[in-house]
Amino acid sequence: MSKKTSSLYSYTLTYPALAIYSVFFVLPVVAGIFMAFTDWQSSQILNPSFNGLENFRIIFHDERFIKSLTNTLWFASITMILKVVFGLPLALALVKPLITRGYLRTIFFFPAVLSAVIIGIMFSSLFQMDSVVDQFLQFFGIHTGVNWLGQGDTAMAVVMLTDVWQWTGLTMIIFLAGLQGIPNDYYEASRIDGASAFQQFRLITLPLLASSFTIVFTLSLIGGLKVFANVYVLTNGGPGFSTQVLSTYIYQAFGSGLLGLSSAMGLVLTILVTLLTLLLNGYLRRKELEM
Amino acid sequence: MALRKNYKLWLLEAGLLIMSLVIIVPLLIMIFGSLKSPAEAAQFSIKPPSEWHWDNYSFVIQSGGIIRSFGNSTIITVFSLLLTVVVSSAAAFIISRRRSKRSEGMYIFFLIGMIAPMQIITTYAVLKILHLTGSFTGVILINAAMNIPLSIVMFSGFVKGIPREIDEAAAIDGCGTYRLFGIIILPLLKPVISSNIIFLSLGIWNDIMLPIYFLNGEKWTLPLSVYQFFGQYFSSWNYVFADIVISAVPVVVLFLVAQKYIVSGMMSGALKG
């Protein structure tokens, strides 16, 4: 076997993937860790010198960076929760035998195929002063007079809304797949035992959807922490720097040639994504086992 | 009882149809807006255009560089997918057929890329050193590097389901590694390759991060050209809407044609992820 194995399954076939992945992904990630501790600048791109924790001292004293860090965490957690709050009920409704079920699934999933740029511009038109949203509210007699994209807190809410609008459908699809995997006998049996609809949901549906929850939360969290296009298109971090997130702030630092500084910010983002993903996954897997 | 159930279902259905307006209305405003006069488009109402301005579209096609950026997007997406699929399936085949410390180590090495995000700044430096900034090649290689981990996980799972007897029969017929993989295994991977392509293609096609960092205006992709157009014509919403509608056409057509596969492809990608 071993001789035959080694001739029939030559490791040569793994080399192209290893080479591309090592040079264009692993190398930059590893180099990024080192460069975060240097005064690297684009004007002297091949001549960085070690400056210890200086970059981290600078960024953690920079209120704009702190703001973009907290914005990123807010964005990731709120969008993650909202996608489940909207996506799960949709999935529960769309397993029922409805006449327009196919059409509804298609419509709700559709935004997921559009580019965040398109959705960003679209929402920017919806939230102009006296635009569709205001007209809609006026119809119910509500006159806000709010400049949605002109002030920090509402602008951030609009940015979050674009993301939720785009990805709720994908969340719904993942839950639908989980729901279709639950055998109907379970519900039959519990009905005979006299379980109420709520008890069925609490004791059958939720525990058996545990792995779907893990997928949804993980995907949303990683996507949310890395958010770039929504902010870049809709507000470009403004007004002021109230909607700045890590990815857009890194892009700005890169634009001004401060490569060491932006590497340090990139490292913060990397640690954040890796740590939170592992923590969340560990927690959810434990929960899955308990169930 | 049956009647009450039915009436509940009707109510649910009506509620969902009303909710689906949240998706439909913004899209309608955009489509109608793309056919209005500038002044009428700027009112952002849901009313259909009073005069249908099809000339908005000819203006956008002539001035937006949309055709060229569509070509750029196509080149980047097609070649990124091709490269990713070929190298990942080859690696996954060997990794899942061999049961050694070395192949396990490789698998874990690739798994790191599923969690850790890329470091954009040092990636830029690597491209600069290799003289690949501003070239499609650079962006294609990075796309491949980013997507190899997930693809290897997807393909490995599938290869495990292909019986080894097939390999042995091929070996008896005188196939070496390459012919065995290229002629026998690769065609068998078709189902998983198609879900993999569907899952990755939307992400590559819609991404703006890589082109914005590594390419100049000449080589910008479709979403970026839309953003650029928006910056130029932000006061002429009719043109902006027309530009968006045209740029969404390829994805929408693909979606309508291959909706079933897209949903299942998204699913299997998400599950593996």
mmCIF file with all atom_site columns, C-alpha atoms in Angstrom, chain B residues 18-145:
data_model
loop_
_atom_site.group_PDB
_atom_site.id
_atom_site.type_symbol
_atom_site.label_atom_id
_atom_site.label_alt_id
_atom_site.label_comp_id
_atom_site.label_asym_id
_atom_site.label_entity_id
_atom_site.label_seq_id
_atom_site.pdbx_PDB_ins_code
_atom_site.Cartn_x
_atom_site.Cartn_y
_atom_site.Cartn_z
_atom_site.occupancy
_atom_site.B_iso_or_equiv
_atom_site.pdbx_formal_charge
_atom_site.auth_seq_id
_atom_site.auth_comp_id
_atom_site.auth_asym_id
_atom_site.auth_atom_id
_atom_site.pdbx_PDB_model_num
ATOM 1   C CA . ILE B 1 18  ? -46.792 43.239 2.750   1.00 0.00 ? 18  ILE B CA 1
ATOM 2   C CA . MET B 1 19  ? -43.388 42.716 4.353   1.00 0.00 ? 19  MET B CA 1
ATOM 3   C CA . SER B 1 20  ? -41.854 41.785 1.017   1.00 0.00 ? 20  SER B CA 1
ATOM 4   C CA . LEU B 1 21  ? -42.521 45.393 -0.017  1.00 0.00 ? 21  LEU B CA 1
ATOM 5   C CA . VAL B 1 22  ? -39.533 46.325 2.145   1.00 0.00 ? 22  VAL B CA 1
ATOM 6   C CA . ILE B 1 23  ? -37.398 44.636 -0.513  1.00 0.00 ? 23  ILE B CA 1
ATOM 7   C CA . ILE B 1 24  ? -39.489 45.492 -3.583  1.00 0.00 ? 24  ILE B CA 1
ATOM 8   C CA . VAL B 1 25  ? -40.179 49.193 -3.013  1.00 0.00 ? 25  VAL B CA 1
ATOM 9   C CA . PRO B 1 26  ? -36.547 50.385 -2.936  1.00 0.00 ? 26  PRO B CA 1
ATOM 10  C CA . LEU B 1 27  ? -35.840 48.357 -6.080  1.00 0.00 ? 27  LEU B CA 1
ATOM 11  C CA . LEU B 1 28  ? -38.896 49.812 -7.828  1.00 0.00 ? 28  LEU B CA 1
ATOM 12  C CA . ILE B 1 29  ? -37.944 53.372 -6.888  1.00 0.00 ? 29  ILE B CA 1
ATOM 13  C CA . MET B 1 30  ? -34.566 52.743 -8.455  1.00 0.00 ? 30  MET B CA 1
ATOM 14  C CA . ILE B 1 31  ? -35.929 51.197 -11.659 1.00 0.00 ? 31  ILE B CA 1
ATOM 15  C CA . PHE B 1 32  ? -38.560 53.924 -12.101 1.00 0.00 ? 32  PHE B CA 1
ATOM 16  C CA . GLY B 1 33  ? -36.026 56.595 -11.158 1.00 0.00 ? 33  GLY B CA 1
ATOM 17  C CA . SER B 1 34  ? -33.676 55.385 -13.874 1.00 0.00 ? 34  SER B CA 1
ATOM 18  C CA . LEU B 1 35  ? -36.339 56.271 -16.464 1.00 0.00 ? 35  LEU B CA 1
ATOM 19  C CA . LYS B 1 36  ? -37.267 59.728 -15.150 1.00 0.00 ? 36  LYS B CA 1
ATOM 20  C CA . SER B 1 37  ? -36.084 63.239 -15.931 1.00 0.00 ? 37  SER B CA 1
ATOM 21  C CA . PRO B 1 38  ? -33.393 64.529 -13.514 1.00 0.00 ? 38  PRO B CA 1
ATOM 22  C CA . ALA B 1 39  ? -35.871 66.740 -11.669 1.00 0.00 ? 39  ALA B CA 1
ATOM 23  C CA . GLU B 1 40  ? -38.459 63.999 -11.317 1.00 0.00 ? 40  GLU B CA 1
ATOM 24  C CA . ALA B 1 41  ? -35.898 61.405 -10.208 1.00 0.00 ? 41  ALA B CA 1
ATOM 25  C CA . ALA B 1 42  ? -34.704 63.747 -7.459  1.00 0.00 ? 42  ALA B CA 1
ATOM 26  C CA . GLN B 1 43  ? -38.167 63.673 -5.863  1.00 0.00 ? 43  GLN B CA 1
ATOM 27  C CA . PHE B 1 44  ? -37.611 59.975 -5.029  1.00 0.00 ? 44  PHE B CA 1
ATOM 28  C CA . SER B 1 45  ? -41.248 59.031 -5.260  1.00 0.00 ? 45  SER B CA 1
ATOM 29  C CA . ILE B 1 46  ? -42.592 55.576 -5.924  1.00 0.00 ? 46  ILE B CA 1
ATOM 30  C CA . LYS B 1 47  ? -44.732 56.866 -8.792  1.00 0.00 ? 47  LYS B CA 1
ATOM 31  C CA . PRO B 1 48  ? -43.924 55.595 -12.295 1.00 0.00 ? 48  PRO B CA 1
ATOM 32  C CA . PRO B 1 49  ? -42.184 58.128 -14.569 1.00 0.00 ? 49  PRO B CA 1
ATOM 33  C CA . SER B 1 50  ? -44.472 60.699 -16.201 1.00 0.00 ? 50  SER B CA 1
ATOM 34  C CA . GLU B 1 51  ? -42.258 60.512 -19.303 1.00 0.00 ? 51  GLU B CA 1
ATOM 35  C CA . TRP B 1 52  ? -40.139 57.434 -19.976 1.00 0.00 ? 52  TRP B CA 1
ATOM 36  C CA . HIS B 1 53  ? -36.552 58.552 -20.519 1.00 0.00 ? 53  HIS B CA 1
ATOM 37  C CA . TRP B 1 54  ? -34.873 55.542 -22.096 1.00 0.00 ? 54  TRP B CA 1
ATOM 38  C CA . ASP B 1 55  ? -32.092 57.892 -23.214 1.00 0.00 ? 55  ASP B CA 1
ATOM 39  C CA . ASN B 1 56  ? -30.740 57.833 -19.607 1.00 0.00 ? 56  ASN B CA 1
ATOM 40  C CA . TYR B 1 57  ? -29.452 54.372 -20.420 1.00 0.00 ? 57  TYR B CA 1
ATOM 41  C CA . SER B 1 58  ? -27.695 55.326 -23.634 1.00 0.00 ? 58  SER B CA 1
ATOM 42  C CA . PHE B 1 59  ? -26.060 58.246 -21.812 1.00 0.00 ? 59  PHE B CA 1
ATOM 43  C CA . VAL B 1 60  ? -24.781 55.987 -19.031 1.00 0.00 ? 60  VAL B CA 1
ATOM 44  C CA . ILE B 1 61  ? -23.471 53.340 -21.412 1.00 0.00 ? 61  ILE B CA 1
ATOM 45  C CA . GLN B 1 62  ? -21.614 55.972 -23.427 1.00 0.00 ? 62  GLN B CA 1
ATOM 46  C CA . SER B 1 63  ? -20.101 57.860 -20.505 1.00 0.00 ? 63  SER B CA 1
ATOM 47  C CA . GLY B 1 64  ? -19.811 55.518 -17.555 1.00 0.00 ? 64  GLY B CA 1
ATOM 48  C CA . GLY B 1 65  ? -17.021 53.204 -18.639 1.00 0.00 ? 65  GLY B CA 1
ATOM 49  C CA . ILE B 1 66  ? -19.479 50.529 -17.574 1.00 0.00 ? 66  ILE B CA 1
ATOM 50  C CA . ILE B 1 67  ? -18.687 48.227 -20.479 1.00 0.00 ? 67  ILE B CA 1
ATOM 51  C CA . ARG B 1 68  ? -14.968 48.249 -19.761 1.00 0.00 ? 68  ARG B CA 1
ATOM 52  C CA . SER B 1 69  ? -15.412 47.674 -16.032 1.00 0.00 ? 69  SER B CA 1
ATOM 53  C CA . PHE B 1 70  ? -17.810 44.831 -16.786 1.00 0.00 ? 70  PHE B CA 1
ATOM 54  C CA . GLY B 1 71  ? -14.987 43.271 -18.819 1.00 0.00 ? 71  GLY B CA 1
ATOM 55  C CA . ASN B 1 72  ? -12.544 43.848 -15.935 1.00 0.00 ? 72  ASN B CA 1
ATOM 56  C CA . SER B 1 73  ? -14.901 42.204 -13.446 1.00 0.00 ? 73  SER B CA 1
ATOM 57  C CA . THR B 1 74  ? -15.385 39.261 -15.773 1.00 0.00 ? 74  THR B CA 1
ATOM 58  C CA . ILE B 1 75  ? -11.641 38.717 -16.220 1.00 0.00 ? 75  ILE B CA 1
ATOM 59  C CA . ILE B 1 76  ? -10.962 38.885 -12.475 1.00 0.00 ? 76  ILE B CA 1
ATOM 60  C CA . THR B 1 77  ? -13.882 36.668 -11.476 1.00 0.00 ? 77  THR B CA 1
ATOM 61  C CA . VAL B 1 78  ? -13.384 33.975 -14.138 1.00 0.00 ? 78  VAL B CA 1
ATOM 62  C CA . PHE B 1 79  ? -9.638  33.596 -13.640 1.00 0.00 ? 79  PHE B CA 1
ATOM 63  C CA . SER B 1 80  ? -9.834  33.785 -9.833  1.00 0.00 ? 80  SER B CA 1
ATOM 64  C CA . LEU B 1 81  ? -12.395 30.983 -9.834  1.00 0.00 ? 81  LEU B CA 1
ATOM 65  C CA . LEU B 1 82  ? -10.472 28.880 -12.340 1.00 0.00 ? 82  LEU B CA 1
ATOM 66  C CA . LEU B 1 83  ? -7.252  29.145 -10.387 1.00 0.00 ? 83  LEU B CA 1
ATOM 67  C CA . THR B 1 84  ? -8.949  28.526 -7.036  1.00 0.00 ? 84  THR B CA 1
ATOM 68  C CA . VAL B 1 85  ? -10.872 25.480 -8.222  1.00 0.00 ? 85  VAL B CA 1
ATOM 69  C CA . VAL B 1 86  ? -7.950  23.786 -9.999  1.00 0.00 ? 86  VAL B CA 1
ATOM 70  C CA . VAL B 1 87  ? -5.322  24.174 -7.271  1.00 0.00 ? 87  VAL B CA 1
ATOM 71  C CA . SER B 1 88  ? -7.737  23.542 -4.376  1.00 0.00 ? 88  SER B CA 1
ATOM 72  C CA . SER B 1 89  ? -9.252  20.397 -5.833  1.00 0.00 ? 89  SER B CA 1
ATOM 73  C CA . ALA B 1 90  ? -5.793  18.979 -6.624  1.00 0.00 ? 90  ALA B CA 1
ATOM 74  C CA . ALA B 1 91  ? -4.584  19.691 -3.084  1.00 0.00 ? 91  ALA B CA 1
ATOM 75  C CA . ALA B 1 92  ? -7.795  18.421 -1.493  1.00 0.00 ? 92  ALA B CA 1
ATOM 76  C CA . PHE B 1 93  ? -7.567  15.174 -3.472  1.00 0.00 ? 93  PHE B CA 1
ATOM 77  C CA . ILE B 1 94  ? -4.089  14.389 -2.160  1.00 0.00 ? 94  ILE B CA 1
ATOM 78  C CA . ILE B 1 95  ? -4.781  15.596 1.392   1.00 0.00 ? 95  ILE B CA 1
ATOM 79  C CA . SER B 1 96  ? -7.854  13.422 1.816   1.00 0.00 ? 96  SER B CA 1
ATOM 80  C CA . ARG B 1 97  ? -6.377  10.337 0.096   1.00 0.00 ? 97  ARG B CA 1
ATOM 81  C CA . ARG B 1 98  ? -3.201  10.341 2.173   1.00 0.00 ? 98  ARG B CA 1
ATOM 82  C CA . ARG B 1 99  ? -3.511  9.582  5.848   1.00 0.00 ? 99  ARG B CA 1
ATOM 83  C CA . SER B 1 100 ? -0.217  10.811 7.212   1.00 0.00 ? 100 SER B CA 1
ATOM 84  C CA . LYS B 1 101 ? 1.037   13.385 9.715   1.00 0.00 ? 101 LYS B CA 1
ATOM 85  C CA . ARG B 1 102 ? 2.135   15.473 6.758   1.00 0.00 ? 102 ARG B CA 1
ATOM 86  C CA . SER B 1 103 ? -1.266  15.633 5.075   1.00 0.00 ? 103 SER B CA 1
ATOM 87  C CA . GLU B 1 104 ? -3.001  16.329 8.390   1.00 0.00 ? 104 GLU B CA 1
ATOM 88  C CA . GLY B 1 105 ? -0.528  19.134 9.037   1.00 0.00 ? 105 GLY B CA 1
ATOM 89  C CA . MET B 1 106 ? -1.276  20.618 5.624   1.00 0.00 ? 106 MET B CA 1
ATOM 90  C CA . TYR B 1 107 ? -5.003  20.492 6.271   1.00 0.00 ? 107 TYR B CA 1
ATOM 91  C CA . ILE B 1 108 ? -4.597  22.368 9.546   1.00 0.00 ? 108 ILE B CA 1
ATOM 92  C CA . PHE B 1 109 ? -2.274  24.877 7.859   1.00 0.00 ? 109 PHE B CA 1
ATOM 93  C CA . PHE B 1 110 ? -5.006  25.621 5.302   1.00 0.00 ? 110 PHE B CA 1
ATOM 94  C CA . LEU B 1 111 ? -7.656  25.830 8.031   1.00 0.00 ? 111 LEU B CA 1
ATOM 95  C CA . ILE B 1 112 ? -5.908  28.870 9.561   1.00 0.00 ? 112 ILE B CA 1
ATOM 96  C CA . GLY B 1 113 ? -7.082  30.830 6.547   1.00 0.00 ? 113 GLY B CA 1
ATOM 97  C CA . MET B 1 114 ? -10.716 30.104 7.366   1.00 0.00 ? 114 MET B CA 1
ATOM 98  C CA . ILE B 1 115 ? -10.592 32.241 10.509  1.00 0.00 ? 115 ILE B CA 1
ATOM 99  C CA . ALA B 1 116 ? -7.750  34.762 10.234  1.00 0.00 ? 116 ALA B CA 1
ATOM 100 C CA . PRO B 1 117 ? -8.577  37.739 8.008   1.00 0.00 ? 117 PRO B CA 1
ATOM 101 C CA . MET B 1 118 ? -6.046  38.907 5.436   1.00 0.00 ? 118 MET B CA 1
ATOM 102 C CA . GLN B 1 119 ? -3.564  41.691 6.225   1.00 0.00 ? 119 GLN B CA 1
ATOM 103 C CA . ILE B 1 120 ? -4.202  44.163 3.468   1.00 0.00 ? 120 ILE B CA 1
ATOM 104 C CA . ILE B 1 121 ? -1.208  46.461 4.033   1.00 0.00 ? 121 ILE B CA 1
ATOM 105 C CA . THR B 1 122 ? 1.489   43.774 3.896   1.00 0.00 ? 122 THR B CA 1
ATOM 106 C CA . THR B 1 123 ? -0.352  42.105 1.015   1.00 0.00 ? 123 THR B CA 1
ATOM 107 C CA . TYR B 1 124 ? 0.102   45.388 -0.822  1.00 0.00 ? 124 TYR B CA 1
ATOM 108 C CA . ALA B 1 125 ? 3.843   45.275 -0.048  1.00 0.00 ? 125 ALA B CA 1
ATOM 109 C CA . VAL B 1 126 ? 4.148   41.679 -1.299  1.00 0.00 ? 126 VAL B CA 1
ATOM 110 C CA . LEU B 1 127 ? 2.487   42.696 -4.569  1.00 0.00 ? 127 LEU B CA 1
ATOM 111 C CA . LYS B 1 128 ? 4.763   45.720 -4.836  1.00 0.00 ? 128 LYS B CA 1
ATOM 112 C CA . ILE B 1 129 ? 7.902   43.615 -4.377  1.00 0.00 ? 129 ILE B CA 1
ATOM 113 C CA . LEU B 1 130 ? 6.678   41.159 -7.032  1.00 0.00 ? 130 LEU B CA 1
ATOM 114 C CA . HIS B 1 131 ? 5.752   44.073 -9.368  1.00 0.00 ? 131 HIS B CA 1
ATOM 115 C CA . LEU B 1 132 ? 2.127   42.952 -9.386  1.00 0.00 ? 132 LEU B CA 1
ATOM 116 C CA . THR B 1 133 ? 0.395   46.117 -8.128  1.00 0.00 ? 133 THR B CA 1
ATOM 117 C CA . GLY B 1 134 ? -2.070  47.514 -10.642 1.00 0.00 ? 134 GLY B CA 1
ATOM 118 C CA . SER B 1 135 ? -2.323  44.203 -12.487 1.00 0.00 ? 135 SER B CA 1
ATOM 119 C CA . PHE B 1 136 ? -5.203  41.747 -12.760 1.00 0.00 ? 136 PHE B CA 1
ATOM 120 C CA . THR B 1 137 ? -2.711  38.959 -11.977 1.00 0.00 ? 137 THR B CA 1
ATOM 121 C CA . GLY B 1 138 ? -2.104  40.312 -8.472  1.00 0.00 ? 138 GLY B CA 1
ATOM 122 C CA . VAL B 1 139 ? -5.798  40.575 -7.609  1.00 0.00 ? 139 VAL B CA 1
ATOM 123 C CA . ILE B 1 140 ? -6.487  37.124 -9.098  1.00 0.00 ? 140 ILE B CA 1
ATOM 124 C CA . LEU B 1 141 ? -3.707  35.540 -7.008  1.00 0.00 ? 141 LEU B CA 1
ATOM 125 C CA . ILE B 1 142 ? -4.959  37.177 -3.800  1.00 0.00 ? 142 ILE B CA 1
ATOM 126 C CA . ASN B 1 143 ? -8.536  36.117 -4.504  1.00 0.00 ? 143 ASN B CA 1
ATOM 127 C CA . ALA B 1 144 ? -7.286  32.570 -4.979  1.00 0.00 ? 144 ALA B CA 1
ATOM 128 C CA . ALA B 1 145 ? -5.170  32.687 -1.804  1.00 0.00 ? 145 ALA B CA 1
#
